[in-house]
XYZ file of C-alpha atoms in Angstrom:
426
model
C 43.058 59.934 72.483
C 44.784 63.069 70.478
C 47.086 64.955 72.727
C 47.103 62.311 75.694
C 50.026 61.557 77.938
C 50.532 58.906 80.417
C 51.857 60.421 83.486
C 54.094 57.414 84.609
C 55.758 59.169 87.608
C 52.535 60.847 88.842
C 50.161 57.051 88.650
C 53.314 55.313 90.284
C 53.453 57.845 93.611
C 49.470 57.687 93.277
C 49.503 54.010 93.290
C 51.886 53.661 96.617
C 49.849 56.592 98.057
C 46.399 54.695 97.353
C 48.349 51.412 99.047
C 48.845 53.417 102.255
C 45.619 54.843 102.453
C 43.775 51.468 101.867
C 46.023 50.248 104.344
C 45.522 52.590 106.683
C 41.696 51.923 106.528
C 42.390 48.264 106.614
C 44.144 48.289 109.326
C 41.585 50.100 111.433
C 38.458 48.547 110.132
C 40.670 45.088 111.645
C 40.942 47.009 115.090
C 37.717 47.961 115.241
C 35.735 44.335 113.997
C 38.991 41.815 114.767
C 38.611 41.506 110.828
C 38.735 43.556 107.634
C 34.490 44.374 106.537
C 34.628 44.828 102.780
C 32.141 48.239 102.995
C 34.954 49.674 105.588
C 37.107 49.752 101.934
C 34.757 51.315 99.728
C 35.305 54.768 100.520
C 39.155 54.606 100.531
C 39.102 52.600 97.288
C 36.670 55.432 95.963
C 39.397 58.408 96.732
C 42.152 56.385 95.448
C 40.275 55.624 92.350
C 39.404 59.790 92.115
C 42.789 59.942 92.532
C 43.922 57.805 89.243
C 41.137 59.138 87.518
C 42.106 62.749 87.524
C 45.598 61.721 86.689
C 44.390 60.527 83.474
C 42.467 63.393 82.766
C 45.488 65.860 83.253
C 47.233 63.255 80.982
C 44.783 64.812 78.223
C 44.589 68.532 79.159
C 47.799 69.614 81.477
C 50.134 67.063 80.421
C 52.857 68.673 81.607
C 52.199 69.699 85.102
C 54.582 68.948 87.929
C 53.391 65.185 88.705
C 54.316 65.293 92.628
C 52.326 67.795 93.622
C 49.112 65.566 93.348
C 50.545 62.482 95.278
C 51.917 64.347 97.842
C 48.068 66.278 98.110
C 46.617 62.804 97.841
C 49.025 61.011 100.519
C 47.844 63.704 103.245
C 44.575 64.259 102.541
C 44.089 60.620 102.599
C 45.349 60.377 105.571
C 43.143 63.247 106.984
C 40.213 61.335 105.936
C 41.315 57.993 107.497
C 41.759 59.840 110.766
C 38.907 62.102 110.811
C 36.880 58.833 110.081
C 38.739 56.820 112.868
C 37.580 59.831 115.077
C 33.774 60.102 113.723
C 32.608 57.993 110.670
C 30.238 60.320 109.930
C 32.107 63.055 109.190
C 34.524 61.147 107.955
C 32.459 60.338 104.832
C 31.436 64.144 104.573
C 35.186 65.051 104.196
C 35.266 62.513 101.306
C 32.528 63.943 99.687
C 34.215 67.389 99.654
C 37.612 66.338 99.001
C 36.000 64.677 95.846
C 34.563 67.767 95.178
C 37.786 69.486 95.003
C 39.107 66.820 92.878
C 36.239 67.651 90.500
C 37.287 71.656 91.113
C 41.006 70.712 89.920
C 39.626 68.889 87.125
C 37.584 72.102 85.807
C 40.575 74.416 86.396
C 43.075 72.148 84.059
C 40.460 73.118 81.021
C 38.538 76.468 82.288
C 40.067 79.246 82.076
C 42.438 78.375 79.160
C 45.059 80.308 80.891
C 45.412 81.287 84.374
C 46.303 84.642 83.514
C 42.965 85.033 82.857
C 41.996 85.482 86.142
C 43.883 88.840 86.436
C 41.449 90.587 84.240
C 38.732 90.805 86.859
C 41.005 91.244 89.717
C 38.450 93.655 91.236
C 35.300 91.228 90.595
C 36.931 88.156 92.453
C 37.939 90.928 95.760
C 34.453 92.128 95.746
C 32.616 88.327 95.408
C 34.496 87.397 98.324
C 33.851 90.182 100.718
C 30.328 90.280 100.227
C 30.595 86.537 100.820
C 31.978 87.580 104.110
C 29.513 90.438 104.222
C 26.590 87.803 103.814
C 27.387 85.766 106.533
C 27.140 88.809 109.214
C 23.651 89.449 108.150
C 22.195 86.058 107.021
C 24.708 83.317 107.739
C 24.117 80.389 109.809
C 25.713 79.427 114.239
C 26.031 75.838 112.994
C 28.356 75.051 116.195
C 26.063 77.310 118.711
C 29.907 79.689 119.038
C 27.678 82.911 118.738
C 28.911 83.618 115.375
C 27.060 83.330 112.326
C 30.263 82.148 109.731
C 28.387 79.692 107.245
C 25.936 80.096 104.116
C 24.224 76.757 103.707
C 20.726 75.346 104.203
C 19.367 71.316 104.562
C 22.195 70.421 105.969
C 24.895 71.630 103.841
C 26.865 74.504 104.619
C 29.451 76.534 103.435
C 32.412 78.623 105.180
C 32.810 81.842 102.962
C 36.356 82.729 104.326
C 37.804 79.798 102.426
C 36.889 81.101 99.688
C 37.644 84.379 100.294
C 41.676 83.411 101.269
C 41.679 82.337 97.454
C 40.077 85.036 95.801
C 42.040 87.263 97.839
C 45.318 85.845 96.511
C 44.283 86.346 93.107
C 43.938 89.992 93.525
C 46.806 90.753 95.438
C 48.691 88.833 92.496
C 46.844 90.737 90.036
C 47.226 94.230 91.401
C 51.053 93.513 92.938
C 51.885 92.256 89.208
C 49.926 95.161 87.487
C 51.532 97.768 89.914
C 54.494 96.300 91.443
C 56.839 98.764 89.684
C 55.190 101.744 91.077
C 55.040 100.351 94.310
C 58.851 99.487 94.284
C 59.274 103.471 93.967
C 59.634 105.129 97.150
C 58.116 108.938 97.151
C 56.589 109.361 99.771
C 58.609 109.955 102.830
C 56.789 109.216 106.602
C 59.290 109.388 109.178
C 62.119 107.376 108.565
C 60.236 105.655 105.643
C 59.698 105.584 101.981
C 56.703 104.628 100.431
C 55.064 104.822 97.362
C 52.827 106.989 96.114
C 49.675 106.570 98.262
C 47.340 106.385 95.227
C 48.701 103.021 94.431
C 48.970 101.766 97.740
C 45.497 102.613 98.790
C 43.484 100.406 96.851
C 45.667 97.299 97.576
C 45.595 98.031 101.920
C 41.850 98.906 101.352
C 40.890 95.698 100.327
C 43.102 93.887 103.191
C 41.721 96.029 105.544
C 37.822 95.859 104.671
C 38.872 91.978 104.562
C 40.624 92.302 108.378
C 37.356 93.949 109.293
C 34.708 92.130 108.017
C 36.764 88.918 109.825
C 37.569 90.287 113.193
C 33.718 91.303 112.708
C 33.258 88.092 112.685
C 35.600 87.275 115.445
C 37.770 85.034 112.811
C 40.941 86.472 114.437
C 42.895 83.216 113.040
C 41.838 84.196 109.354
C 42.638 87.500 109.991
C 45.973 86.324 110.955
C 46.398 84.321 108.342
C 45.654 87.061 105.548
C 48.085 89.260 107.289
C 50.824 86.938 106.501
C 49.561 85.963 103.136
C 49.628 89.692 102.513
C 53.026 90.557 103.776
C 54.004 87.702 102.118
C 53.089 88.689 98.374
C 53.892 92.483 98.661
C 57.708 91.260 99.899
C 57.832 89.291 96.784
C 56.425 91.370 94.451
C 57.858 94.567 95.572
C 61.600 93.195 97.196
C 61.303 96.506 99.572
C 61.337 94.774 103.362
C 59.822 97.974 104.458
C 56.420 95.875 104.157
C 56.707 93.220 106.290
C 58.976 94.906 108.858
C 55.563 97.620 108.832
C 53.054 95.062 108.884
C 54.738 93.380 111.828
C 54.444 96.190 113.616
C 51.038 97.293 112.510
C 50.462 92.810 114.209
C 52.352 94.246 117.648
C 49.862 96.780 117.778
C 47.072 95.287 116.761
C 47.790 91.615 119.446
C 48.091 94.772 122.037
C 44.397 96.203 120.954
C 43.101 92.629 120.644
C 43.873 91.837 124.107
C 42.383 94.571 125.465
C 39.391 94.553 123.438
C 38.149 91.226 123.036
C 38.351 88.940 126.168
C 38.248 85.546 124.740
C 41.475 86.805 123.304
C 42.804 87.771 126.885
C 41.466 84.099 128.123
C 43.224 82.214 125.091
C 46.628 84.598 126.051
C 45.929 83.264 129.733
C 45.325 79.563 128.742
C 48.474 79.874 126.724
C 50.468 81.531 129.225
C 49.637 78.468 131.638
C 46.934 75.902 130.681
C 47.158 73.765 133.678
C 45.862 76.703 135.820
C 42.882 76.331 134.357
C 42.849 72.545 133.313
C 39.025 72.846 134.362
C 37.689 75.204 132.691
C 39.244 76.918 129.619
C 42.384 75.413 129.338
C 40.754 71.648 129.838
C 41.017 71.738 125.154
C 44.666 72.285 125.284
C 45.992 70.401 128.246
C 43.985 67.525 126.705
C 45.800 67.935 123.352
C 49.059 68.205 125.175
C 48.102 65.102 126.993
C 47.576 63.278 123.906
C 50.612 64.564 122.550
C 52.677 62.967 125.520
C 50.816 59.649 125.389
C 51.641 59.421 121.598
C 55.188 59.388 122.244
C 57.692 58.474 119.476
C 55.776 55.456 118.313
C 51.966 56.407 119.236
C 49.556 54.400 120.754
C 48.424 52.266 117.499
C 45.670 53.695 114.943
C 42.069 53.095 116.596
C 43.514 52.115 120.178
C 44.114 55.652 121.791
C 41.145 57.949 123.267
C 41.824 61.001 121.424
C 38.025 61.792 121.422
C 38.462 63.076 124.762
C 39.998 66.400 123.424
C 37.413 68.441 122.779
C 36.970 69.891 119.043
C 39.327 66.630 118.052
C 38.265 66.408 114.571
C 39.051 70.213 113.747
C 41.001 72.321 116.046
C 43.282 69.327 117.322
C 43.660 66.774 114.615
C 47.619 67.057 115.426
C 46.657 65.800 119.104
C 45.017 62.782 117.572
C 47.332 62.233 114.909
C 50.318 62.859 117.958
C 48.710 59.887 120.055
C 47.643 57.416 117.851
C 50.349 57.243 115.399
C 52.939 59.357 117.187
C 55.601 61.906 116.630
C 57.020 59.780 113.878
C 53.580 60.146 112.294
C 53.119 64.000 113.093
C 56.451 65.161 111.670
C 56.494 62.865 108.811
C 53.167 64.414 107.586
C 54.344 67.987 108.504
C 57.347 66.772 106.422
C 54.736 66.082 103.614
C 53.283 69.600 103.751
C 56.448 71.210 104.065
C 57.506 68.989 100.708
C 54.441 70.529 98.874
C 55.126 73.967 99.698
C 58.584 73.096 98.393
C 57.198 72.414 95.260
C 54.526 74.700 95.396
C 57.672 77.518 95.525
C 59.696 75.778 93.089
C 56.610 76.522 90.546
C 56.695 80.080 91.050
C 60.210 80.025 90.794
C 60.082 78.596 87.091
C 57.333 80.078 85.773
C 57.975 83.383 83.702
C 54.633 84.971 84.293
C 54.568 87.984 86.922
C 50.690 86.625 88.052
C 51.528 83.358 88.040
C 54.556 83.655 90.038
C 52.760 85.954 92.722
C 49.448 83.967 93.017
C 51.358 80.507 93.529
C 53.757 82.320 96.232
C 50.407 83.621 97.736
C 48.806 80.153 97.951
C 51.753 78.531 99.258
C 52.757 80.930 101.940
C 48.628 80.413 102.606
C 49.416 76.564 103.449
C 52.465 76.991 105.101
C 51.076 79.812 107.817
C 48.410 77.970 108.623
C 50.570 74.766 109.535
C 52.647 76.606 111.132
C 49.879 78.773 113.210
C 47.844 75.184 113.803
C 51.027 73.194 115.316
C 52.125 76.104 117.196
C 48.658 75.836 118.595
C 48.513 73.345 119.756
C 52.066 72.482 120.864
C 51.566 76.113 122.802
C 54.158 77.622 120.937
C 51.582 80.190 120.447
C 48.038 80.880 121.434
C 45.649 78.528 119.401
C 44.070 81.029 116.751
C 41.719 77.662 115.422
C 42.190 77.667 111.557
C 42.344 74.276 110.294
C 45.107 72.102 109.357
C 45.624 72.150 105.553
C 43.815 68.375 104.606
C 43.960 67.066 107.852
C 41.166 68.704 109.599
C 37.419 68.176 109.324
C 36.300 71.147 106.905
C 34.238 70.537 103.843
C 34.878 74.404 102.902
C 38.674 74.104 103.636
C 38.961 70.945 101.711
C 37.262 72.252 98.619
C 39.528 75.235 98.744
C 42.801 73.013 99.509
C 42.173 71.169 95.970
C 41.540 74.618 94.280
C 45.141 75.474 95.629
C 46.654 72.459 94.241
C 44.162 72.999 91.106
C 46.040 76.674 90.258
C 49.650 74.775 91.251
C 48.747 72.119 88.457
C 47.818 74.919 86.013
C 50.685 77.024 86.623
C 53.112 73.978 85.999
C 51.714 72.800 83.354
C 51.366 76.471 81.014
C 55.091 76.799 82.271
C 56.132 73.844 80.233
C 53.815 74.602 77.561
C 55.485 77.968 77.306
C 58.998 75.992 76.981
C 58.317 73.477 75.214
């Protein structure tokens, strides 16, 4: 095959991922039945195979992408979906489906566009798609957990979270607008107080766009999301403008904003009181996080042994608190060595943008990686209680078809950037 490459260091770490996962599953389908079924295998032997499969395919169009950045995407998500199915079958297998999905999503990006750049030129097209995703779901989305908030497009079964989506296209045009304008915006004119900022004409349109976004979600009463694209925002203005004025603003625009939450939406005044101290209402609205706390202690060092705790008694196990799970059955060992994994991809995630020379390129992986690494950190503060739970998932850990899909398109873009970064060197 003309232009093919094995990728020997990518199919080894794959390989030794694939034996853990199949392990894993092994392991647990022995718990469960005192003996290993052979259809309890075919579904990790399926993502491991996926796995393989789209190595060889980048070994014919992306050749020289970064080849750790799939294993390490492969070892945790792998894991997600052997817990998740430990916790409910079911939905276990729906999680495979979608992770294969996004395997099939990273598999498209490493031929269409030809260059990632490309994505710049619509910058305003990608913005707009998402919000009226967003915008969609307010008018004719779907309550698929009875919360009182209509936050999926689907029908027959299969639905679809729009503000997964939306996190990605929004990255793309704060890259593309922060790398079209970040020179201007670097320029402080315009003085307010004790601060400089640029002119207001090319500040508008980029705050506009966050803001309809903030909106729309805490329209929505996605306060987590809107969290999370307030650090994803502060993030990629800091880099692409070096002026600290941003985020030192935007935290204080978040102080003032927590204060008007509080007072204006009261489950956010009953999560601040749960947080504050959960055993005073261990009963009633704190029952979800002493539970998850309670798991946490069981777990201990070692955990309780995959398939012989009772994490199912947390409520919302499979989304909100798949750390609590993870925490009792295999531990804090387990817990901090996958947090280590995640921390490791957004290690290499950030050593991409480092290398590559594109402006974009550099911006939209920065954007995407400071993406995975708030929401770990806003999930396991969560539910440790280092901070009131905010419920986004955890990246490929939690149940989320949406999230998963959108977690591959992450590591999809990573891939591409790597790979036209050695292409441009080579």
């Amino acid at each position: 095959m003309r232009g093919f490459r094995f990728r020997r260091l990518e199919l080894g770490l794959l390989v030794a991922s694939g034996v853990v996962t199949c392990g894993g599953f092994a392991y647990l389908s022995y718990v469960e039945n005192h003996r290993v079924l052979q259809h309890d295998m075919i579904y990790p032997g399926l993502f491991v195979l996926s796995t393989l499969v789209l190595s060889l395919w980048m070994g014919r169009f992306a050749s020289g992408a970064d080849q750790v950045v799939l294993p390490l995407a492969a070892l945790v998500s792998g894991t997600g979906i052997l817990v998740i199915t430990r916790l409910d079958g079911a939905l276990g297998h729906k999680q495979l489906v979608w992770t294969l999905l996004g395997e099939g999503g990273v598999a498209v990006l490493m031929v269409v566009p030809r260059h990632v750049s490309s994505f710049r030129l619509y910058k305003y097209t990608w913005a707009s798609i998402g919000l009226f995703l967003i915008l969609a779901t307010i008018f004719a989305g779907t309550d698929i957990n009875g919360s009182g908030y209509r936050r999926w497009i689907g029908a027959g079964g299969v639905y679809f979270q729009p503000v997964e989506l939306l996190k990605i296209l929004m990255a793309v045009f704060f890259a593309a607008y922060l790398e079209e304008k970040h020179e201007l915006l670097s320029t402080a004119r315009l003085k307010i107080g004790p601060v400089y900022l640029p002119p207001v004409q090319y500040l508008a349109p980029l705050v506009a766009m966050w803001g309809l976004s903030l909106v729309l979600l805490v329209k929505q009463n996605d306060l987590g999301s809107a969290l999370l694209f307030l650090g994803i925002f502060l993030a990629m203005i800091y880099v692409g403008t070096a002026r600290p004025v941003y985020p030192v603003t935007g935290v204080m625009m978040y102080a003032v904003g927590v204060y008007a939450a509080f007072h204006l939406f009261s489950h956010v005044r009953d999560r601040t009181e749960v947080w504050l101290d959960p055993w005073a209402h261990a009963a009633g609205s704190g029952y979800q996080l002493v539970q998850g706390l309670i798991a946490l202690g069981v777990g201990g060092v070692g955990g309780q042994g995959l398939g012989q705790g009772m994490p199912y008694k947390v409520p919302v196990v499979t989304t909100d608190f798949i750390l609590a799970a993870i925490g009792e059955e295999l531990g804090m060992a387990g817990v901090v060595g996958l947090l280590a994994l995640l921390l490791y991809l957004v290690f290499r995630g950030l050593s991409i943008a480092i290398r590559t020379p594109d402006g974009f390129q550099k911006l939209l992986a920065t954007g995407l990686m400071s993406m995975l690494a708030i929401q770990t950190i806003v999930i396991v503060g969560g539910t440790t209680r280092l901070m009131p739970l905010t419920g986004v998932p955890l990246p490929f850990l939690s149940y989320g078809g949406s999230a998963a899909l959108a977690n591959w398109v992450m590591i999809g873009f990573l891939l591409k950037i790597s790979s036209e970064t050695m292409r441009a060197r080579a």
